[in-house]
Every structure is written in C-alpha cells, then in structure tokens.
PDB file of N, CA and C in Angstrom:
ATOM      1  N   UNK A   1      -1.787 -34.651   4.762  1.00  0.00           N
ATOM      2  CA  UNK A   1      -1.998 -34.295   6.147  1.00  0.00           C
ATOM      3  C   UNK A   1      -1.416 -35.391   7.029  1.00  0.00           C
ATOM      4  N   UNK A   2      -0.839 -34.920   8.539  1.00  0.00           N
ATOM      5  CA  UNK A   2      -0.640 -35.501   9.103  1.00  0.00           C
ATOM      6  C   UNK A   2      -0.895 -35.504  10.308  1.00  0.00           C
ATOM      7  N   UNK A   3      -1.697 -36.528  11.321  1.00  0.00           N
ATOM      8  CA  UNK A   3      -1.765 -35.807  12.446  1.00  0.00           C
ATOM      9  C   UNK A   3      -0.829 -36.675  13.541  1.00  0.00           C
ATOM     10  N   UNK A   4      -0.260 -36.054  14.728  1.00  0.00           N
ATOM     11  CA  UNK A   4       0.427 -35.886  15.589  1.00  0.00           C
ATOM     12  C   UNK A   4      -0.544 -36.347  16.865  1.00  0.00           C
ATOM     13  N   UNK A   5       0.282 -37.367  17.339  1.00  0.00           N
ATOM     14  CA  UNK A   5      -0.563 -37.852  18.360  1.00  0.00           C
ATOM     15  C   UNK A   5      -0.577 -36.490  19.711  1.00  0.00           C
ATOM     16  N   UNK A   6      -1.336 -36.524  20.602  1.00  0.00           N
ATOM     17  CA  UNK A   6      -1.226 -35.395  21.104  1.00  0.00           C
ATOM     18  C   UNK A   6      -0.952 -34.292  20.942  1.00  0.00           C
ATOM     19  N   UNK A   7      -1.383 -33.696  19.179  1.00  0.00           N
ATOM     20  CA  UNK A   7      -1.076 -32.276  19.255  1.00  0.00           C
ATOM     21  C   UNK A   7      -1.323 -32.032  17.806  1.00  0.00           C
ATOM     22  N   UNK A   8      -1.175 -31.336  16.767  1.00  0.00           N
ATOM     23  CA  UNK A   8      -1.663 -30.993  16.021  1.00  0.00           C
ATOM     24  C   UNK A   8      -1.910 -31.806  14.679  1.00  0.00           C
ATOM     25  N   UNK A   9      -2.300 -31.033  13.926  1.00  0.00           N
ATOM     26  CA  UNK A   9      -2.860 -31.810  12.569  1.00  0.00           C
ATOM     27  C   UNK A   9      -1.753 -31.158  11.378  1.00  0.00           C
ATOM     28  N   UNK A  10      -0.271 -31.628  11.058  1.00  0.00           N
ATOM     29  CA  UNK A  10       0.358 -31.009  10.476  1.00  0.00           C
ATOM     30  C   UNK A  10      -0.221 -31.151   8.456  1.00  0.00           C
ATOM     31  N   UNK A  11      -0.110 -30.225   7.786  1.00  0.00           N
ATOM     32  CA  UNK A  11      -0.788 -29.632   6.554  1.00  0.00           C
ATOM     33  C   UNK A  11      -0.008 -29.109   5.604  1.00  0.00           C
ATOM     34  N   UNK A  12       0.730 -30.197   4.713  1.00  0.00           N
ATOM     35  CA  UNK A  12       1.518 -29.410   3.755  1.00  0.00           C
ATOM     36  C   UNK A  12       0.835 -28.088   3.208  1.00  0.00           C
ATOM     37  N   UNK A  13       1.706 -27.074   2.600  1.00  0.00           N
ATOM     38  CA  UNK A  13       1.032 -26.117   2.009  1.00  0.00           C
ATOM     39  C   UNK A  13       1.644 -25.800   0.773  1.00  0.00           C
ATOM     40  N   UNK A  14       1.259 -24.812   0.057  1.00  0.00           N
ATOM     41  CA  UNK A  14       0.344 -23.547   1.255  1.00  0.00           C
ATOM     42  C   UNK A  14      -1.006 -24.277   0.530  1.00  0.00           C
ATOM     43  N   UNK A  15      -1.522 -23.931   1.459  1.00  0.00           N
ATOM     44  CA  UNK A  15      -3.367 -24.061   1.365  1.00  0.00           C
ATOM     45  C   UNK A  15      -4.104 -22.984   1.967  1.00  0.00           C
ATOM     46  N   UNK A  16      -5.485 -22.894   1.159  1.00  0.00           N
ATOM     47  CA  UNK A  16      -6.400 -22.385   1.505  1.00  0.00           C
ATOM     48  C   UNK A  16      -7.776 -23.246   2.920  1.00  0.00           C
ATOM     49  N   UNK A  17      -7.594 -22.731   3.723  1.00  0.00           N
ATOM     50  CA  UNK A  17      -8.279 -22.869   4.888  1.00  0.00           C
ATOM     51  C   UNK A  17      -9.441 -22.598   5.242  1.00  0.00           C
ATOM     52  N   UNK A  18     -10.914 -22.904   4.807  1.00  0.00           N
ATOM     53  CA  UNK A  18     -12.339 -22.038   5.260  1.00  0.00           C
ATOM     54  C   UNK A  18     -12.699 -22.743   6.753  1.00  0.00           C
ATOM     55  N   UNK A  19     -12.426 -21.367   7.153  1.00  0.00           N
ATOM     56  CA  UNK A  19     -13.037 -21.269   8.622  1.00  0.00           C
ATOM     57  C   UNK A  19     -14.482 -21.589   8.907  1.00  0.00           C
ATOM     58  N   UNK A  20     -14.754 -21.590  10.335  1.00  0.00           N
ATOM     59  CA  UNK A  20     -16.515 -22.116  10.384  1.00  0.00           C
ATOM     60  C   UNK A  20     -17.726 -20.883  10.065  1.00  0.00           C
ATOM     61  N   UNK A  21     -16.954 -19.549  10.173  1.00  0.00           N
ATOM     62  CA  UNK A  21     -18.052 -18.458   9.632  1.00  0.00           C
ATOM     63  C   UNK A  21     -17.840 -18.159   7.749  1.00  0.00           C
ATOM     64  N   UNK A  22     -16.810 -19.159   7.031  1.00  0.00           N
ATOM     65  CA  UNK A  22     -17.298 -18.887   5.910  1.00  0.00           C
ATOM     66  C   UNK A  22     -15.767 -18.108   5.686  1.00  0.00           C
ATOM     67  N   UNK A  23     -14.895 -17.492   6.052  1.00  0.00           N
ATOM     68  CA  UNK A  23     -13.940 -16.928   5.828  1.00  0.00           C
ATOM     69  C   UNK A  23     -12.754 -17.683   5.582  1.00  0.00           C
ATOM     70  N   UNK A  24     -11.869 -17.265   4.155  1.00  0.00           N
ATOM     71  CA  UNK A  24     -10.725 -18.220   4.152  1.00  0.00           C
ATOM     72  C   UNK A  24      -9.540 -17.422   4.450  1.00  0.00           C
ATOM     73  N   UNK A  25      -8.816 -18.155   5.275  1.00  0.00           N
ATOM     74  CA  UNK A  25      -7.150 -18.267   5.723  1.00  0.00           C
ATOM     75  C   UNK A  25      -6.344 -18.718   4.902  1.00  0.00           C
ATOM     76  N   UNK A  26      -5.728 -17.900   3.920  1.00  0.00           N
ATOM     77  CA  UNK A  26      -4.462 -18.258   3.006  1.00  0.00           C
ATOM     78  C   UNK A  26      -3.215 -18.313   3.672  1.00  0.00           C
ATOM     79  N   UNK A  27      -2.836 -19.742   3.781  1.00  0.00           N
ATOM     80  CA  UNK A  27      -1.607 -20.125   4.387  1.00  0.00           C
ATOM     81  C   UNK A  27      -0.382 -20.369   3.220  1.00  0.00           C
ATOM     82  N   UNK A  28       1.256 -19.636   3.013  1.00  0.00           N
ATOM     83  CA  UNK A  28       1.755 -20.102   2.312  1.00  0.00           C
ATOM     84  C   UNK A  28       2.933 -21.398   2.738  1.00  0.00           C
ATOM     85  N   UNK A  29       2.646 -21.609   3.528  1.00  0.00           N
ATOM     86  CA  UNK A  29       4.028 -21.955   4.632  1.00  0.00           C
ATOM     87  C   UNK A  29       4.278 -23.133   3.800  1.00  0.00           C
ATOM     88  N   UNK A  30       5.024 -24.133   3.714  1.00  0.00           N
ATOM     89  CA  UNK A  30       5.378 -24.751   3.427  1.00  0.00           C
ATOM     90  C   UNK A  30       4.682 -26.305   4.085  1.00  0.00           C
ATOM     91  N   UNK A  31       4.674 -25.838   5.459  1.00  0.00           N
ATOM     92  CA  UNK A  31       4.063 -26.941   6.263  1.00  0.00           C
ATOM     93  C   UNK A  31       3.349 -25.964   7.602  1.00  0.00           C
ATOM     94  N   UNK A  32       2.040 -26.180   7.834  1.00  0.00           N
ATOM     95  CA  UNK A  32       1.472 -26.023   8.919  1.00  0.00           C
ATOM     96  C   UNK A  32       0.933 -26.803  10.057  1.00  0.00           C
ATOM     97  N   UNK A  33       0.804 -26.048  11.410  1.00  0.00           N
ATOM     98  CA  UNK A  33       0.509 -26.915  12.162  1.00  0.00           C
ATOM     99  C   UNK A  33      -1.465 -26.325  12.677  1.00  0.00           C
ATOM    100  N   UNK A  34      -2.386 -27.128  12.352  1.00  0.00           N
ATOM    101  CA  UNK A  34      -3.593 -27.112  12.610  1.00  0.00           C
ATOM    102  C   UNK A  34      -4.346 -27.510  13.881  1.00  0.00           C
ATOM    103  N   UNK A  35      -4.595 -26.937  14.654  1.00  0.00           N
ATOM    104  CA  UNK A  35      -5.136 -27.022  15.811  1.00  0.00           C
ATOM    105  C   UNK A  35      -5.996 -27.975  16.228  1.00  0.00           C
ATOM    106  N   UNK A  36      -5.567 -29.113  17.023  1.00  0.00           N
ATOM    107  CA  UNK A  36      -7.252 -30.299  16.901  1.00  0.00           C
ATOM    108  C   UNK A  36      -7.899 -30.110  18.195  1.00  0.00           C
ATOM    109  N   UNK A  37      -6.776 -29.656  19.216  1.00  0.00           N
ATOM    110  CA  UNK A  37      -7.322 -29.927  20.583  1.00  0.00           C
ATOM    111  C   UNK A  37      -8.428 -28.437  21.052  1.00  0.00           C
ATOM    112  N   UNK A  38      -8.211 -27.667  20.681  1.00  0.00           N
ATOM    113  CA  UNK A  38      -8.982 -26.449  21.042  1.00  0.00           C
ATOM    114  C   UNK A  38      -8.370 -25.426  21.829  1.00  0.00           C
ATOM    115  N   UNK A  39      -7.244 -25.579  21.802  1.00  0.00           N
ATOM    116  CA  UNK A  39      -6.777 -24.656  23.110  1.00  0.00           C
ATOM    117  C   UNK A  39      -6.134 -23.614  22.947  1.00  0.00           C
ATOM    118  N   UNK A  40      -5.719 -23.338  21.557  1.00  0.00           N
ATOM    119  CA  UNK A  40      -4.987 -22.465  20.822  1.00  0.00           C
ATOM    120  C   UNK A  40      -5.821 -21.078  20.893  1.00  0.00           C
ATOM    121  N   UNK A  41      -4.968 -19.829  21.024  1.00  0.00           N
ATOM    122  CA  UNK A  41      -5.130 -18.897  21.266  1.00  0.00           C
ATOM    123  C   UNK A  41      -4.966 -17.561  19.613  1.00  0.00           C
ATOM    124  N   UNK A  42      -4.396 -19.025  18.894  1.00  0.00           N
ATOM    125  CA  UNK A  42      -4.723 -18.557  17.163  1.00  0.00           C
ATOM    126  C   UNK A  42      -4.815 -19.222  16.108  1.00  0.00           C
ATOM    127  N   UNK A  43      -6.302 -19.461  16.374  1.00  0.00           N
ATOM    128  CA  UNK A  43      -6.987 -21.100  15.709  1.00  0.00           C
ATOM    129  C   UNK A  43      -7.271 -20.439  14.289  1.00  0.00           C
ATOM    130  N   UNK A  44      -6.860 -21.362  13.234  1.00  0.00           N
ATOM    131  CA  UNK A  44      -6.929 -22.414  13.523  1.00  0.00           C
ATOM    132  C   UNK A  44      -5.667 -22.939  13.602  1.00  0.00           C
ATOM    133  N   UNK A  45      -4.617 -22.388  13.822  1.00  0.00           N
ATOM    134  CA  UNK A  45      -3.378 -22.777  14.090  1.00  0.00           C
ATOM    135  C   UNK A  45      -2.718 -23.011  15.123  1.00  0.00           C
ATOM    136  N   UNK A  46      -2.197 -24.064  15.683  1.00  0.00           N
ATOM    137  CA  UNK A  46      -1.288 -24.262  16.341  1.00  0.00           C
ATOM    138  C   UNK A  46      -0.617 -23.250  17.271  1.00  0.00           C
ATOM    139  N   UNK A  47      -1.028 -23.100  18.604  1.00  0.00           N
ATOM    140  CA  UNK A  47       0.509 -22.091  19.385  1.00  0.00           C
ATOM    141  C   UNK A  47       0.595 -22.968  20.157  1.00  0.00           C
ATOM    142  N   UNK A  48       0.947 -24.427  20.276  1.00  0.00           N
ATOM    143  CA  UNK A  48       1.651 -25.318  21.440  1.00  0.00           C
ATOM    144  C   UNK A  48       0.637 -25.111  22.909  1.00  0.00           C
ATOM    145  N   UNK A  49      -0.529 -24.758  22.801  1.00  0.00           N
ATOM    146  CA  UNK A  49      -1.308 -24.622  23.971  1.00  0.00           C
ATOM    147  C   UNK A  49      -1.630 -26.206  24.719  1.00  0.00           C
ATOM    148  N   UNK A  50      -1.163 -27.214  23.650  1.00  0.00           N
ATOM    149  CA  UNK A  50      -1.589 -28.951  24.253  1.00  0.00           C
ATOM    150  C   UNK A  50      -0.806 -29.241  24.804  1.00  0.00           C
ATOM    151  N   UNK A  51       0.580 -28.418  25.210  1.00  0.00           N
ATOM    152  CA  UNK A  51       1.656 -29.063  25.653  1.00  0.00           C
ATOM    153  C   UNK A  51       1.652 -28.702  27.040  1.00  0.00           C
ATOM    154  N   UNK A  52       2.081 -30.200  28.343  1.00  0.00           N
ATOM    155  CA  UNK A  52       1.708 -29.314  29.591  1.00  0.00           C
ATOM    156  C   UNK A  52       2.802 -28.585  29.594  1.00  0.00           C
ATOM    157  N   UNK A  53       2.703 -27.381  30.780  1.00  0.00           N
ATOM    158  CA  UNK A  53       3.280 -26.316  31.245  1.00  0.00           C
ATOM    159  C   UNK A  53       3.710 -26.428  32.587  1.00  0.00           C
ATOM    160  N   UNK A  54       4.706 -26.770  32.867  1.00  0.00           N
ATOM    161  CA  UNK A  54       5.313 -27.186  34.239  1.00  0.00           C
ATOM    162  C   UNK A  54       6.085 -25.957  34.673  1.00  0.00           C
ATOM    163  N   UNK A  55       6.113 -25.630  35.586  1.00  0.00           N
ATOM    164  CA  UNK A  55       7.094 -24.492  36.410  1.00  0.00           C
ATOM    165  C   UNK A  55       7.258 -24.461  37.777  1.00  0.00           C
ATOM    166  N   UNK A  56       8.495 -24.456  37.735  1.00  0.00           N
ATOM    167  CA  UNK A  56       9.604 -24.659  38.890  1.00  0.00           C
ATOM    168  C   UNK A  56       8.952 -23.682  39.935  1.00  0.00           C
ATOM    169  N   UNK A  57       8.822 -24.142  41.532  1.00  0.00           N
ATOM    170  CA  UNK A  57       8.094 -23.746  42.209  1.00  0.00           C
ATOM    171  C   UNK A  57       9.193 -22.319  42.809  1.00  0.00           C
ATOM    172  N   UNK A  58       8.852 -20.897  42.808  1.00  0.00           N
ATOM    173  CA  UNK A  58       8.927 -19.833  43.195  1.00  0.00           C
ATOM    174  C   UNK A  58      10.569 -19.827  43.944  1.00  0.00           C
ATOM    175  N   UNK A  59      10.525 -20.693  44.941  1.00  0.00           N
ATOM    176  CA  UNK A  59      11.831 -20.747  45.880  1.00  0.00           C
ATOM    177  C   UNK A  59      13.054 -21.387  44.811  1.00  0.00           C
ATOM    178  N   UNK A  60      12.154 -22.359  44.361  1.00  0.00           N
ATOM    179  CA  UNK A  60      13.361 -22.827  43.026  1.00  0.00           C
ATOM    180  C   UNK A  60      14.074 -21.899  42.520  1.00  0.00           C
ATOM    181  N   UNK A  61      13.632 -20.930  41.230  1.00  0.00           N
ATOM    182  CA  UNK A  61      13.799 -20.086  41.164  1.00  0.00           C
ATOM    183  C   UNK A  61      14.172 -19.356  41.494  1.00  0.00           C
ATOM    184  N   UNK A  62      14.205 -18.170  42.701  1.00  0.00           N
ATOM    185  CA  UNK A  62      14.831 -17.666  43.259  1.00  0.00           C
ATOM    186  C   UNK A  62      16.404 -17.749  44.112  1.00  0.00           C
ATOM    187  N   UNK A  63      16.474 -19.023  44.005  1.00  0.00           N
ATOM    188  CA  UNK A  63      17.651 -19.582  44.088  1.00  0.00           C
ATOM    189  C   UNK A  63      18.630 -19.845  43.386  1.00  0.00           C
ATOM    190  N   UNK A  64      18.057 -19.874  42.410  1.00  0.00           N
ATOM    191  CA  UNK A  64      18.752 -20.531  40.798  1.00  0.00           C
ATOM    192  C   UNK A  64      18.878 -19.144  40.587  1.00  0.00           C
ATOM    193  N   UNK A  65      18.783 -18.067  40.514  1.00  0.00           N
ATOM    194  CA  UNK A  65      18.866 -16.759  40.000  1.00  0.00           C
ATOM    195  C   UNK A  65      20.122 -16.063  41.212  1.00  0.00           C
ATOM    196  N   UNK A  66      20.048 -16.479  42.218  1.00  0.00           N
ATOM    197  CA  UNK A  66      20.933 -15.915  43.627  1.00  0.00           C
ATOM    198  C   UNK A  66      22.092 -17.001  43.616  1.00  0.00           C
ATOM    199  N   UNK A  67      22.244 -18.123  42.551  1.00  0.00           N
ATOM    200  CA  UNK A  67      23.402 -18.594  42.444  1.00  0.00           C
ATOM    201  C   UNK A  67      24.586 -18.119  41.416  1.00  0.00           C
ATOM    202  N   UNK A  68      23.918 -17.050  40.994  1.00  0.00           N
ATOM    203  CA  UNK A  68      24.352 -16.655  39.290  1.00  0.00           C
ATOM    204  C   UNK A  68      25.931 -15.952  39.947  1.00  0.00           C
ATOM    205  N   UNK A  69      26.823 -16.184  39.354  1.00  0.00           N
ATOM    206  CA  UNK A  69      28.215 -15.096  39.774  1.00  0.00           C
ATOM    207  C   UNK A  69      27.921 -13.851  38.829  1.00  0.00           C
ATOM    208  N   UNK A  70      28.658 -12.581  39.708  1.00  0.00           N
ATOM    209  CA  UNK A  70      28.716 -11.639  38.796  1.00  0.00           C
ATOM    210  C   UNK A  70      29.513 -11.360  37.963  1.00  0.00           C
ATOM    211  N   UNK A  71      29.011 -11.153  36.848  1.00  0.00           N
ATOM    212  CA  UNK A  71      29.551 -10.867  35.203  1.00  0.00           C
ATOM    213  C   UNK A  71      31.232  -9.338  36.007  1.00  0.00           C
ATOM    214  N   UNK A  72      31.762  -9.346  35.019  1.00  0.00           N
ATOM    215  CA  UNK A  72      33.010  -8.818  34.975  1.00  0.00           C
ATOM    216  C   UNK A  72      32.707  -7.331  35.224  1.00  0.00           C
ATOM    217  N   UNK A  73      31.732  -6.439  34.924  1.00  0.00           N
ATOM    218  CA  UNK A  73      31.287  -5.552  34.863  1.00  0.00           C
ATOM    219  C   UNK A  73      30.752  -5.229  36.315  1.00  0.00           C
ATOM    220  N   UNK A  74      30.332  -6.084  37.028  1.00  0.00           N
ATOM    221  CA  UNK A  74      29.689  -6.147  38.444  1.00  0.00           C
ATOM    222  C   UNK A  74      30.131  -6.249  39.779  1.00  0.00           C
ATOM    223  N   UNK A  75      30.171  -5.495  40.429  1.00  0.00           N
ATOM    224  CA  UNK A  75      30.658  -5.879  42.053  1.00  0.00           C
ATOM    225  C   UNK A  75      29.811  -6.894  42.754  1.00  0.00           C
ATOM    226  N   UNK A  76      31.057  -7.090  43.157  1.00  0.00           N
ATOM    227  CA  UNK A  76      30.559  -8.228  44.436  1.00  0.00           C
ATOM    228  C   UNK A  76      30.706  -7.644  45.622  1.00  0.00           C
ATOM    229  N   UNK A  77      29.649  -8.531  46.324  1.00  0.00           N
ATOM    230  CA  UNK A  77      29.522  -8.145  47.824  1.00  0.00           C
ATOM    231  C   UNK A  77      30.595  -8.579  48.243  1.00  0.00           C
ATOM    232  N   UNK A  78      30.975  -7.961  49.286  1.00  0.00           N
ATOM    233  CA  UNK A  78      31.975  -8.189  50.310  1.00  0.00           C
ATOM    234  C   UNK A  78      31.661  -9.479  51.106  1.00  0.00           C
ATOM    235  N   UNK A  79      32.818 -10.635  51.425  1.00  0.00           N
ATOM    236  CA  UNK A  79      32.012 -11.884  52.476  1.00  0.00           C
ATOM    237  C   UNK A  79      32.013 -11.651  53.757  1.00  0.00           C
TER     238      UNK A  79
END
C-alpha cells in the first residue's frame, strides 16, 4: 500500500476489500486507488472528489467559445 499525500490510498491488486456492513469488493485491477478523504461518490474507491475544482468564471467562457473561427463547413458572418 501506498498512500498519497492529499488523496488516496493506492493498493496493489487485485484484492479483496470488506466493506463496513460486512460485504466484500473483489477488485482485479492491477493497482487501485482507495478513498481516505470521504468525498468519493464510489467508495471505497477513488473518483478524484479531493481534488479542488476551479472554473473559469461564466464571461470567461463565453468568450473563449465566441473566439473560436469557423470550421470549413461553416459560414461566417458578414463584417
């Protein structure tokens, strides 16, 4: 086992996994990533839920999308 500072508990495999109601998770993977922080949405594994989530504020965006040229297939507006 290995754990990852800020983020999961990586788990050669495959291993067998008993959950807290008594049920086991047969993992064959080669290497897994194990959930320490709680935030995961498919525990006990890993979906990157510890990582922050930053996003470009709305106008950003919309700009960055209205800079795009049109593909060959597409008209352009008239200037």
């Amino acid at each position: 086992m290995t754990p990852v500072a800020e983020g999961p508990l990586l788990v050669e495999g495959p291993a067998e996994i008993v959950l807290p109601d008594g049920s086991v998770v047969l993992c064959e993977r080669p290497v897994m990533a194990l959930c320490t922080c709680r935030r995961t949405l498919r525990a006990p594994f890993c979906d990157t839920s510890h990582r922050p989530r930053l996003r470009e504020p709305r106008a950003a965006r919309s700009s960055a999308t209205d800079a795009v040229a049109p593909g060959p297939d597409e008209e352009s507006e008239p200037s």
